[in-house]
């Protein structure tokens, strides 16, 4: 059950280092801590510094293919002080959901790999490999060995009444060769053969983050991620603060187009922000000011003036853009009378997300694409 919380407003100020304000960092992995097998530059050093300041570092992943122990070993190879208890996977979140509905020892059909088997056993459930075992549930998570036989067997079990759980719905996963089909793509394959939708554990749905907050004993958690549609939206879903970093999938243009439930509390170039304060934005009419920068939307483009740190400029830009797209429709000019009739002009709608030009403003603050 999701605890009632309220996330701070997007682009909030923080007058102390983030590692002092928040007791636990909930870090997405790919694009934040590592890219493929290699660490994001400076990420391990910045995490070690945050840990020295007393912040607990937790690692949160939608990828269900590896057990927490294996993920921890990968992170430890970067010189990080990590144990399995610091890692929470979507497989564990899914196993917890199943364990809350079915008694210990219940058979659960696995459409996935080692990460799911380990998580189910951790929660006292019995993973099985065939629908012949009459499973009470089917749990599906990404693994490169998932094949047609496993997908078909999952569909058969669901047809027979097994409840369907999915670790996540990410359509793609990053690989060294580029994007590849993710668990969401494989979930769609089973969905084409059944008449129900799965219960989803991973971001942006609440179970993974709620499980992480519980397991890591977080009182003031900070979700840190590069993806707006999973990491930041997930933070909104459970009402916690979020930090978007520019080391992964989304960029400043994506931020400008973000819906209200995908706008982060804080933004930064990378994990060095954990040791820094965050400047807030003040609004005076159409003018949005952050530190030495001022931005406003003029003729459907952002005009920015001033000087200072690039990400302070980006905060001013984003505040101006979001205010413009969120604004109610403006009333049209006074009604005109024509041949005895009054014609009421339609209100002028706010600009649609993505239609406000920001390239020149990004160049001005030093954040060219």
PDB file of N, CA and C in Angstrom, residues 152-255:
ATOM      1  N   UNK A 152       4.849 -18.788 -24.450  1.00  0.00           N
ATOM      2  CA  UNK A 152       3.637 -19.578 -24.666  1.00  0.00           C
ATOM      3  C   UNK A 152       3.183 -20.251 -23.377  1.00  0.00           C
ATOM      4  N   UNK A 153       4.121 -20.774 -22.608  1.00  0.00           N
ATOM      5  CA  UNK A 153       3.768 -21.447 -21.362  1.00  0.00           C
ATOM      6  C   UNK A 153       3.181 -20.451 -20.359  1.00  0.00           C
ATOM      7  N   UNK A 154       3.725 -19.238 -20.349  1.00  0.00           N
ATOM      8  CA  UNK A 154       3.152 -18.203 -19.499  1.00  0.00           C
ATOM      9  C   UNK A 154       1.723 -17.896 -19.877  1.00  0.00           C
ATOM     10  N   UNK A 155       1.473 -17.771 -21.185  1.00  0.00           N
ATOM     11  CA  UNK A 155       0.106 -17.518 -21.648  1.00  0.00           C
ATOM     12  C   UNK A 155      -0.832 -18.654 -21.262  1.00  0.00           C
ATOM     13  N   UNK A 156      -0.356 -19.900 -21.385  1.00  0.00           N
ATOM     14  CA  UNK A 156      -1.186 -21.048 -21.023  1.00  0.00           C
ATOM     15  C   UNK A 156      -1.575 -20.995 -19.546  1.00  0.00           C
ATOM     16  N   UNK A 157      -0.596 -20.683 -18.675  1.00  0.00           N
ATOM     17  CA  UNK A 157      -0.869 -20.628 -17.249  1.00  0.00           C
ATOM     18  C   UNK A 157      -1.860 -19.512 -16.912  1.00  0.00           C
ATOM     19  N   UNK A 158      -1.728 -18.374 -17.572  1.00  0.00           N
ATOM     20  CA  UNK A 158      -2.663 -17.271 -17.339  1.00  0.00           C
ATOM     21  C   UNK A 158      -4.064 -17.664 -17.776  1.00  0.00           C
ATOM     22  N   UNK A 159      -4.183 -18.357 -18.913  1.00  0.00           N
ATOM     23  CA  UNK A 159      -5.489 -18.852 -19.366  1.00  0.00           C
ATOM     24  C   UNK A 159      -6.111 -19.797 -18.334  1.00  0.00           C
ATOM     25  N   UNK A 160      -5.260 -20.522 -17.610  1.00  0.00           N
ATOM     26  CA  UNK A 160      -5.757 -21.484 -16.615  1.00  0.00           C
ATOM     27  C   UNK A 160      -6.060 -20.831 -15.275  1.00  0.00           C
ATOM     28  N   UNK A 161      -5.873 -19.514 -15.182  1.00  0.00           N
ATOM     29  CA  UNK A 161      -6.255 -18.803 -13.967  1.00  0.00           C
ATOM     30  C   UNK A 161      -5.116 -18.257 -13.137  1.00  0.00           C
ATOM     31  N   UNK A 162      -3.876 -18.465 -13.523  1.00  0.00           N
ATOM     32  CA  UNK A 162      -2.749 -17.904 -12.769  1.00  0.00           C
ATOM     33  C   UNK A 162      -2.750 -16.379 -12.892  1.00  0.00           C
ATOM     34  N   UNK A 163      -2.449 -15.691 -11.787  1.00  0.00           N
ATOM     35  CA  UNK A 163      -2.393 -14.233 -11.814  1.00  0.00           C
ATOM     36  C   UNK A 163      -1.057 -13.799 -12.407  1.00  0.00           C
ATOM     37  N   UNK A 164      -1.098 -12.786 -13.263  1.00  0.00           N
ATOM     38  CA  UNK A 164       0.078 -12.379 -14.031  1.00  0.00           C
ATOM     39  C   UNK A 164       0.723 -11.146 -13.417  1.00  0.00           C
ATOM     40  N   UNK A 165       2.031 -11.228 -13.165  1.00  0.00           N
ATOM     41  CA  UNK A 165       2.818 -10.112 -12.658  1.00  0.00           C
ATOM     42  C   UNK A 165       3.970  -9.852 -13.625  1.00  0.00           C
ATOM     43  N   UNK A 166       4.278  -8.579 -13.849  1.00  0.00           N
ATOM     44  CA  UNK A 166       5.424  -8.200 -14.688  1.00  0.00           C
ATOM     45  C   UNK A 166       6.346  -7.307 -13.874  1.00  0.00           C
ATOM     46  N   UNK A 167       7.633  -7.503 -14.019  1.00  0.00           N
ATOM     47  CA  UNK A 167       8.577  -6.676 -13.264  1.00  0.00           C
ATOM     48  C   UNK A 167       8.594  -5.247 -13.756  1.00  0.00           C
ATOM     49  N   UNK A 168       8.403  -5.031 -15.047  1.00  0.00           N
ATOM     50  CA  UNK A 168       8.431  -3.676 -15.607  1.00  0.00           C
ATOM     51  C   UNK A 168       7.923  -3.734 -17.036  1.00  0.00           C
ATOM     52  N   UNK A 169       7.650  -2.541 -17.576  1.00  0.00           N
ATOM     53  CA  UNK A 169       7.131  -2.460 -18.949  1.00  0.00           C
ATOM     54  C   UNK A 169       8.055  -1.654 -19.861  1.00  0.00           C
ATOM     55  N   UNK A 170       9.336  -1.564 -19.531  1.00  0.00           N
ATOM     56  CA  UNK A 170      10.272  -0.849 -20.401  1.00  0.00           C
ATOM     57  C   UNK A 170      10.346  -1.557 -21.753  1.00  0.00           C
ATOM     58  N   UNK A 171      10.028  -0.833 -22.811  1.00  0.00           N
ATOM     59  CA  UNK A 171      10.002  -1.448 -24.145  1.00  0.00           C
ATOM     60  C   UNK A 171      11.387  -1.770 -24.666  1.00  0.00           C
ATOM     61  N   UNK A 172      12.391  -1.008 -24.208  1.00  0.00           N
ATOM     62  CA  UNK A 172      13.749  -1.236 -24.711  1.00  0.00           C
ATOM     63  C   UNK A 172      14.732  -1.320 -23.548  1.00  0.00           C
ATOM     64  N   UNK A 173      15.884  -1.913 -23.830  1.00  0.00           N
ATOM     65  CA  UNK A 173      17.008  -1.894 -22.898  1.00  0.00           C
ATOM     66  C   UNK A 173      18.231  -1.412 -23.664  1.00  0.00           C
ATOM     67  N   UNK A 174      19.143  -0.696 -22.983  1.00  0.00           N
ATOM     68  CA  UNK A 174      20.369  -0.257 -23.662  1.00  0.00           C
ATOM     69  C   UNK A 174      21.367  -1.400 -23.733  1.00  0.00           C
ATOM     70  N   UNK A 175      22.022  -1.526 -24.854  1.00  0.00           N
ATOM     71  CA  UNK A 175      23.104  -2.507 -25.009  1.00  0.00           C
ATOM     72  C   UNK A 175      24.284  -1.807 -25.671  1.00  0.00           C
ATOM     73  N   UNK A 176      25.414  -2.491 -25.713  1.00  0.00           N
ATOM     74  CA  UNK A 176      26.607  -1.904 -26.334  1.00  0.00           C
ATOM     75  C   UNK A 176      26.373  -1.590 -27.805  1.00  0.00           C
ATOM     76  N   UNK A 177      25.469  -2.340 -28.435  1.00  0.00           N
ATOM     77  CA  UNK A 177      25.186  -2.130 -29.856  1.00  0.00           C
ATOM     78  C   UNK A 177      24.017  -1.184 -30.095  1.00  0.00           C
ATOM     79  N   UNK A 178      23.412  -0.672 -29.025  1.00  0.00           N
ATOM     80  CA  UNK A 178      22.255   0.199 -29.164  1.00  0.00           C
ATOM     81  C   UNK A 178      21.036  -0.387 -28.464  1.00  0.00           C
ATOM     82  N   UNK A 179      19.873   0.190 -28.700  1.00  0.00           N
ATOM     83  CA  UNK A 179      18.649  -0.267 -28.052  1.00  0.00           C
ATOM     84  C   UNK A 179      18.261  -1.654 -28.538  1.00  0.00           C
ATOM     85  N   UNK A 180      17.706  -2.437 -27.599  1.00  0.00           N
ATOM     86  CA  UNK A 180      17.211  -3.772 -27.926  1.00  0.00           C
ATOM     87  C   UNK A 180      15.860  -3.958 -27.231  1.00  0.00           C
ATOM     88  N   UNK A 181      15.046  -4.929 -27.679  1.00  0.00           N
ATOM     89  CA  UNK A 181      13.745  -5.138 -27.041  1.00  0.00           C
ATOM     90  C   UNK A 181      13.878  -5.436 -25.552  1.00  0.00           C
ATOM     91  N   UNK A 182      13.057  -4.769 -24.751  1.00  0.00           N
ATOM     92  CA  UNK A 182      13.076  -4.965 -23.307  1.00  0.00           C
ATOM     93  C   UNK A 182      11.898  -5.803 -22.847  1.00  0.00           C
ATOM     94  N   UNK A 183      11.698  -5.840 -21.529  1.00  0.00           N
ATOM     95  CA  UNK A 183      10.638  -6.683 -20.976  1.00  0.00           C
ATOM     96  C   UNK A 183       9.259  -6.254 -21.444  1.00  0.00           C
ATOM     97  N   UNK A 184       9.054  -4.952 -21.621  1.00  0.00           N
ATOM     98  CA  UNK A 184       7.748  -4.489 -22.083  1.00  0.00           C
ATOM     99  C   UNK A 184       7.372  -5.054 -23.432  1.00  0.00           C
ATOM    100  N   UNK A 185       8.362  -5.232 -24.300  1.00  0.00           N
ATOM    101  CA  UNK A 185       8.116  -5.829 -25.614  1.00  0.00           C
ATOM    102  C   UNK A 185       7.680  -7.279 -25.470  1.00  0.00           C
ATOM    103  N   UNK A 186       8.333  -8.006 -24.547  1.00  0.00           N
ATOM    104  CA  UNK A 186       7.979  -9.411 -24.323  1.00  0.00           C
ATOM    105  C   UNK A 186       6.635  -9.538 -23.605  1.00  0.00           C
ATOM    106  N   UNK A 187       6.326  -8.583 -22.733  1.00  0.00           N
ATOM    107  CA  UNK A 187       5.009  -8.570 -22.099  1.00  0.00           C
ATOM    108  C   UNK A 187       3.915  -8.412 -23.156  1.00  0.00           C
ATOM    109  N   UNK A 188       4.172  -7.566 -24.141  1.00  0.00           N
ATOM    110  CA  UNK A 188       3.181  -7.375 -25.212  1.00  0.00           C
ATOM    111  C   UNK A 188       2.937  -8.677 -25.982  1.00  0.00           C
ATOM    112  N   UNK A 189       3.961  -9.497 -26.095  1.00  0.00           N
ATOM    113  CA  UNK A 189       3.793 -10.772 -26.804  1.00  0.00           C
ATOM    114  C   UNK A 189       2.796 -11.666 -26.070  1.00  0.00           C
ATOM    115  N   UNK A 190       2.918 -11.761 -24.738  1.00  0.00           N
ATOM    116  CA  UNK A 190       1.948 -12.555 -23.981  1.00  0.00           C
ATOM    117  C   UNK A 190       0.578 -11.882 -23.986  1.00  0.00           C
ATOM    118  N   UNK A 191       0.566 -10.548 -23.866  1.00  0.00           N
ATOM    119  CA  UNK A 191      -0.729  -9.830 -23.820  1.00  0.00           C
ATOM    120  C   UNK A 191      -1.537 -10.066 -25.085  1.00  0.00           C
ATOM    121  N   UNK A 192      -0.860 -10.301 -26.203  1.00  0.00           N
ATOM    122  CA  UNK A 192      -1.568 -10.563 -27.456  1.00  0.00           C
ATOM    123  C   UNK A 192      -2.331 -11.877 -27.403  1.00  0.00           C
ATOM    124  N   UNK A 193      -1.955 -12.761 -26.453  1.00  0.00           N
ATOM    125  CA  UNK A 193      -2.576 -14.084 -26.377  1.00  0.00           C
ATOM    126  C   UNK A 193      -3.512 -14.253 -25.185  1.00  0.00           C
ATOM    127  N   UNK A 194      -3.617 -13.248 -24.311  1.00  0.00           N
ATOM    128  CA  UNK A 194      -4.472 -13.352 -23.128  1.00  0.00           C
ATOM    129  C   UNK A 194      -5.384 -12.134 -23.049  1.00  0.00           C
ATOM    130  N   UNK A 195      -6.334 -12.183 -22.118  1.00  0.00           N
ATOM    131  CA  UNK A 195      -7.337 -11.123 -22.025  1.00  0.00           C
ATOM    132  C   UNK A 195      -7.193 -10.271 -20.772  1.00  0.00           C
ATOM    133  N   UNK A 196      -6.039 -10.318 -20.126  1.00  0.00           N
ATOM    134  CA  UNK A 196      -5.820  -9.531 -18.913  1.00  0.00           C
ATOM    135  C   UNK A 196      -4.498  -8.778 -19.022  1.00  0.00           C
ATOM    136  N   UNK A 197      -4.359  -7.748 -18.189  1.00  0.00           N
ATOM    137  CA  UNK A 197      -3.105  -7.014 -18.093  1.00  0.00           C
ATOM    138  C   UNK A 197      -2.355  -7.459 -16.843  1.00  0.00           C
ATOM    139  N   UNK A 198      -1.042  -7.379 -16.858  1.00  0.00           N
ATOM    140  CA  UNK A 198      -0.282  -7.782 -15.673  1.00  0.00           C
ATOM    141  C   UNK A 198      -0.308  -6.721 -14.584  1.00  0.00           C
ATOM    142  N   UNK A 199      -0.073  -7.156 -13.356  1.00  0.00           N
ATOM    143  CA  UNK A 199       0.243  -6.244 -12.256  1.00  0.00           C
ATOM    144  C   UNK A 199       1.725  -5.900 -12.394  1.00  0.00           C
ATOM    145  N   UNK A 200       2.060  -4.615 -12.420  1.00  0.00           N
ATOM    146  CA  UNK A 200       3.430  -4.192 -12.720  1.00  0.00           C
ATOM    147  C   UNK A 200       4.121  -3.709 -11.452  1.00  0.00           C
ATOM    148  N   UNK A 201       5.356  -4.173 -11.232  1.00  0.00           N
ATOM    149  CA  UNK A 201       6.102  -3.843 -10.020  1.00  0.00           C
ATOM    150  C   UNK A 201       7.080  -2.688 -10.201  1.00  0.00           C
ATOM    151  N   UNK A 202       7.660  -2.546 -11.395  1.00  0.00           N
ATOM    152  CA  UNK A 202       8.764  -1.603 -11.586  1.00  0.00           C
ATOM    153  C   UNK A 202       8.317  -0.176 -11.833  1.00  0.00           C
ATOM    154  N   UNK A 203       9.302   0.733 -11.829  1.00  0.00           N
ATOM    155  CA  UNK A 203       9.042   2.143 -12.113  1.00  0.00           C
ATOM    156  C   UNK A 203       8.387   2.297 -13.489  1.00  0.00           C
ATOM    157  N   UNK A 204       7.447   3.217 -13.637  1.00  0.00           N
ATOM    158  CA  UNK A 204       7.038   4.243 -12.677  1.00  0.00           C
ATOM    159  C   UNK A 204       5.949   3.805 -11.695  1.00  0.00           C
ATOM    160  N   UNK A 205       5.541   2.550 -11.720  1.00  0.00           N
ATOM    161  CA  UNK A 205       4.547   2.091 -10.744  1.00  0.00           C
ATOM    162  C   UNK A 205       5.171   2.110  -9.344  1.00  0.00           C
ATOM    163  N   UNK A 206       4.357   2.278  -8.305  1.00  0.00           N
ATOM    164  CA  UNK A 206       4.900   2.463  -6.948  1.00  0.00           C
ATOM    165  C   UNK A 206       5.618   1.272  -6.312  1.00  0.00           C
ATOM    166  N   UNK A 207       5.296  -0.005  -6.611  1.00  0.00           N
ATOM    167  CA  UNK A 207       5.846  -1.082  -5.778  1.00  0.00           C
ATOM    168  C   UNK A 207       7.366  -1.097  -5.625  1.00  0.00           C
ATOM    169  N   UNK A 208       8.129  -0.876  -6.694  1.00  0.00           N
ATOM    170  CA  UNK A 208       9.590  -0.943  -6.574  1.00  0.00           C
ATOM    171  C   UNK A 208      10.116   0.134  -5.634  1.00  0.00           C
ATOM    172  N   UNK A 209       9.643   1.362  -5.782  1.00  0.00           N
ATOM    173  CA  UNK A 209      10.143   2.421  -4.917  1.00  0.00           C
ATOM    174  C   UNK A 209       9.643   2.247  -3.488  1.00  0.00           C
ATOM    175  N   UNK A 210       8.411   1.799  -3.303  1.00  0.00           N
ATOM    176  CA  UNK A 210       7.921   1.547  -1.942  1.00  0.00           C
ATOM    177  C   UNK A 210       8.741   0.429  -1.285  1.00  0.00           C
ATOM    178  N   UNK A 211       9.033  -0.617  -2.039  1.00  0.00           N
ATOM    179  CA  UNK A 211       9.866  -1.699  -1.510  1.00  0.00           C
ATOM    180  C   UNK A 211      11.255  -1.184  -1.161  1.00  0.00           C
ATOM    181  N   UNK A 212      11.812  -0.318  -2.006  1.00  0.00           N
ATOM    182  CA  UNK A 212      13.147   0.238  -1.772  1.00  0.00           C
ATOM    183  C   UNK A 212      13.166   1.106  -0.516  1.00  0.00           C
ATOM    184  N   UNK A 213      12.167   1.949  -0.367  1.00  0.00           N
ATOM    185  CA  UNK A 213      12.090   2.816   0.815  1.00  0.00           C
ATOM    186  C   UNK A 213      12.021   1.973   2.085  1.00  0.00           C
ATOM    187  N   UNK A 214      11.255   0.889   2.033  1.00  0.00           N
ATOM    188  CA  UNK A 214      11.122   0.009   3.192  1.00  0.00           C
ATOM    189  C   UNK A 214      12.420  -0.738   3.489  1.00  0.00           C
ATOM    190  N   UNK A 215      13.004  -1.343   2.448  1.00  0.00           N
ATOM    191  CA  UNK A 215      14.202  -2.168   2.662  1.00  0.00           C
ATOM    192  C   UNK A 215      15.407  -1.332   3.083  1.00  0.00           C
ATOM    193  N   UNK A 216      15.483  -0.112   2.576  1.00  0.00           N
ATOM    194  CA  UNK A 216      16.621   0.760   2.885  1.00  0.00           C
ATOM    195  C   UNK A 216      16.359   1.676   4.080  1.00  0.00           C
ATOM    196  N   UNK A 217      15.166   1.542   4.676  1.00  0.00           N
ATOM    197  CA  UNK A 217      14.796   2.304   5.883  1.00  0.00           C
ATOM    198  C   UNK A 217      14.940   3.813   5.658  1.00  0.00           C
ATOM    199  N   UNK A 218      14.450   4.271   4.532  1.00  0.00           N
ATOM    200  CA  UNK A 218      14.580   5.683   4.164  1.00  0.00           C
ATOM    201  C   UNK A 218      13.497   6.522   4.832  1.00  0.00           C
ATOM    202  N   UNK A 219      13.909   7.611   5.446  1.00  0.00           N
ATOM    203  CA  UNK A 219      12.977   8.584   6.006  1.00  0.00           C
ATOM    204  C   UNK A 219      12.800   9.777   5.067  1.00  0.00           C
ATOM    205  N   UNK A 220      13.891  10.175   4.417  1.00  0.00           N
ATOM    206  CA  UNK A 220      13.861  11.311   3.488  1.00  0.00           C
ATOM    207  C   UNK A 220      14.554  10.876   2.194  1.00  0.00           C
ATOM    208  N   UNK A 221      13.901  10.045   1.399  1.00  0.00           N
ATOM    209  CA  UNK A 221      14.551   9.501   0.202  1.00  0.00           C
ATOM    210  C   UNK A 221      14.609  10.503  -0.950  1.00  0.00           C
ATOM    211  N   UNK A 222      15.633  10.344  -1.777  1.00  0.00           N
ATOM    212  CA  UNK A 222      15.792  11.136  -2.997  1.00  0.00           C
ATOM    213  C   UNK A 222      15.977  10.174  -4.158  1.00  0.00           C
ATOM    214  N   UNK A 223      15.030  10.163  -5.096  1.00  0.00           N
ATOM    215  CA  UNK A 223      15.150   9.346  -6.298  1.00  0.00           C
ATOM    216  C   UNK A 223      16.039  10.072  -7.297  1.00  0.00           C
ATOM    217  N   UNK A 224      17.026   9.358  -7.833  1.00  0.00           N
ATOM    218  CA  UNK A 224      17.961   9.960  -8.784  1.00  0.00           C
ATOM    219  C   UNK A 224      17.926   9.151 -10.078  1.00  0.00           C
ATOM    220  N   UNK A 225      17.635   9.807 -11.189  1.00  0.00           N
ATOM    221  CA  UNK A 225      17.546   9.079 -12.449  1.00  0.00           C
ATOM    222  C   UNK A 225      17.748   9.962 -13.651  1.00  0.00           C
ATOM    223  N   UNK A 226      17.878   9.299 -14.796  1.00  0.00           N
ATOM    224  CA  UNK A 226      18.065  10.010 -16.064  1.00  0.00           C
ATOM    225  C   UNK A 226      16.822   9.970 -16.936  1.00  0.00           C
ATOM    226  N   UNK A 227      15.873   9.081 -16.595  1.00  0.00           N
ATOM    227  CA  UNK A 227      14.674   8.908 -17.426  1.00  0.00           C
ATOM    228  C   UNK A 227      13.483   9.577 -16.758  1.00  0.00           C
ATOM    229  N   UNK A 228      12.819  10.437 -17.507  1.00  0.00           N
ATOM    230  CA  UNK A 228      11.664  11.151 -16.973  1.00  0.00           C
ATOM    231  C   UNK A 228      10.457  10.231 -16.827  1.00  0.00           C
ATOM    232  N   UNK A 229      10.259   9.322 -17.792  1.00  0.00           N
ATOM    233  CA  UNK A 229       9.041   8.515 -17.807  1.00  0.00           C
ATOM    234  C   UNK A 229       9.058   7.368 -16.811  1.00  0.00           C
ATOM    235  N   UNK A 230      10.217   7.040 -16.238  1.00  0.00           N
ATOM    236  CA  UNK A 230      10.253   5.972 -15.246  1.00  0.00           C
ATOM    237  C   UNK A 230      10.790   6.487 -13.911  1.00  0.00           C
ATOM    238  N   UNK A 231      11.986   7.062 -13.887  1.00  0.00           N
ATOM    239  CA  UNK A 231      12.599   7.500 -12.638  1.00  0.00           C
ATOM    240  C   UNK A 231      11.844   8.675 -12.010  1.00  0.00           C
ATOM    241  N   UNK A 232      11.650   9.729 -12.785  1.00  0.00           N
ATOM    242  CA  UNK A 232      11.023  10.931 -12.234  1.00  0.00           C
ATOM    243  C   UNK A 232       9.527  10.709 -12.046  1.00  0.00           C
ATOM    244  N   UNK A 233       8.881  10.068 -13.014  1.00  0.00           N
ATOM    245  CA  UNK A 233       7.458   9.760 -12.850  1.00  0.00           C
ATOM    246  C   UNK A 233       7.239   8.823 -11.660  1.00  0.00           C
ATOM    247  N   UNK A 234       8.175   7.893 -11.436  1.00  0.00           N
ATOM    248  CA  UNK A 234       8.075   6.999 -10.290  1.00  0.00           C
ATOM    249  C   UNK A 234       8.152   7.756  -8.973  1.00  0.00           C
ATOM    250  N   UNK A 235       9.050   8.749  -8.906  1.00  0.00           N
ATOM    251  CA  UNK A 235       9.154   9.565  -7.696  1.00  0.00           C
ATOM    252  C   UNK A 235       7.853  10.310  -7.433  1.00  0.00           C
ATOM    253  N   UNK A 236       7.261  10.867  -8.481  1.00  0.00           N
ATOM    254  CA  UNK A 236       5.966  11.537  -8.322  1.00  0.00           C
ATOM    255  C   UNK A 236       4.912  10.559  -7.818  1.00  0.00           C
ATOM    256  N   UNK A 237       4.927   9.328  -8.333  1.00  0.00           N
ATOM    257  CA  UNK A 237       3.896   8.351  -7.978  1.00  0.00           C
ATOM    258  C   UNK A 237       3.895   8.012  -6.493  1.00  0.00           C
ATOM    259  N   UNK A 238       5.070   8.076  -5.854  1.00  0.00           N
ATOM    260  CA  UNK A 238       5.138   7.766  -4.423  1.00  0.00           C
ATOM    261  C   UNK A 238       5.358   9.016  -3.571  1.00  0.00           C
ATOM    262  N   UNK A 239       5.379  10.195  -4.207  1.00  0.00           N
ATOM    263  CA  UNK A 239       5.436  11.445  -3.466  1.00  0.00           C
ATOM    264  C   UNK A 239       6.763  11.757  -2.812  1.00  0.00           C
ATOM    265  N   UNK A 240       7.877  11.492  -3.533  1.00  0.00           N
ATOM    266  CA  UNK A 240       9.191  11.801  -2.973  1.00  0.00           C
ATOM    267  C   UNK A 240       9.956  12.734  -3.913  1.00  0.00           C
ATOM    268  N   UNK A 241      11.009  13.342  -3.372  1.00  0.00           N
ATOM    269  CA  UNK A 241      11.836  14.247  -4.158  1.00  0.00           C
ATOM    270  C   UNK A 241      12.633  13.482  -5.210  1.00  0.00           C
ATOM    271  N   UNK A 242      13.000  14.194  -6.284  1.00  0.00           N
ATOM    272  CA  UNK A 242      13.741  13.559  -7.375  1.00  0.00           C
ATOM    273  C   UNK A 242      14.837  14.487  -7.885  1.00  0.00           C
ATOM    274  N   UNK A 243      15.901  13.859  -8.356  1.00  0.00           N
ATOM    275  CA  UNK A 243      17.009  14.571  -9.004  1.00  0.00           C
ATOM    276  C   UNK A 243      17.203  13.960 -10.376  1.00  0.00           C
ATOM    277  N   UNK A 244      17.064  14.794 -11.418  1.00  0.00           N
ATOM    278  CA  UNK A 244      17.355  14.352 -12.781  1.00  0.00           C
ATOM    279  C   UNK A 244      18.802  14.698 -13.095  1.00  0.00           C
ATOM    280  N   UNK A 245      19.526  13.726 -13.681  1.00  0.00           N
ATOM    281  CA  UNK A 245      20.906  13.972 -14.104  1.00  0.00           C
ATOM    282  C   UNK A 245      21.024  13.760 -15.611  1.00  0.00           C
ATOM    283  N   UNK A 246      21.948  14.503 -16.215  1.00  0.00           N
ATOM    284  CA  UNK A 246      22.048  14.580 -17.674  1.00  0.00           C
ATOM    285  C   UNK A 246      22.982  13.549 -18.276  1.00  0.00           C
ATOM    286  N   UNK A 247      23.244  12.446 -17.577  1.00  0.00           N
ATOM    287  CA  UNK A 247      24.239  11.480 -18.033  1.00  0.00           C
ATOM    288  C   UNK A 247      23.644  10.300 -18.790  1.00  0.00           C
ATOM    289  N   UNK A 248      22.332  10.311 -19.026  1.00  0.00           N
ATOM    290  CA  UNK A 248      21.697   9.151 -19.638  1.00  0.00           C
ATOM    291  C   UNK A 248      20.807   9.473 -20.813  1.00  0.00           C
ATOM    292  N   UNK A 249      19.573   8.989 -20.766  1.00  0.00           N
ATOM    293  CA  UNK A 249      18.685   8.972 -21.926  1.00  0.00           C
ATOM    294  C   UNK A 249      18.114  10.343 -22.263  1.00  0.00           C
ATOM    295  N   UNK A 250      17.511  11.032 -21.296  1.00  0.00           N
ATOM    296  CA  UNK A 250      16.792  12.276 -21.594  1.00  0.00           C
ATOM    297  C   UNK A 250      17.705  13.489 -21.536  1.00  0.00           C
ATOM    298  N   UNK A 251      17.284  14.561 -22.222  1.00  0.00           N
ATOM    299  CA  UNK A 251      18.088  15.778 -22.268  1.00  0.00           C
ATOM    300  C   UNK A 251      17.225  16.994 -21.964  1.00  0.00           C
ATOM    301  N   UNK A 252      17.788  18.188 -22.139  1.00  0.00           N
ATOM    302  CA  UNK A 252      17.083  19.418 -21.793  1.00  0.00           C
ATOM    303  C   UNK A 252      15.816  19.604 -22.620  1.00  0.00           C
ATOM    304  N   UNK A 253      15.834  19.194 -23.871  1.00  0.00           N
ATOM    305  CA  UNK A 253      14.633  19.297 -24.697  1.00  0.00           C
ATOM    306  C   UNK A 253      13.524  18.409 -24.148  1.00  0.00           C
ATOM    307  N   UNK A 254      13.883  17.224 -23.683  1.00  0.00           N
ATOM    308  CA  UNK A 254      12.883  16.343 -23.076  1.00  0.00           C
ATOM    309  C   UNK A 254      12.320  16.970 -21.802  1.00  0.00           C
ATOM    310  N   UNK A 255      13.184  17.600 -21.015  1.00  0.00           N
ATOM    311  CA  UNK A 255      12.704  18.282 -19.812  1.00  0.00           C
ATOM    312  C   UNK A 255      11.692  19.369 -20.159  1.00  0.00           C
TER     313      UNK A 255
END
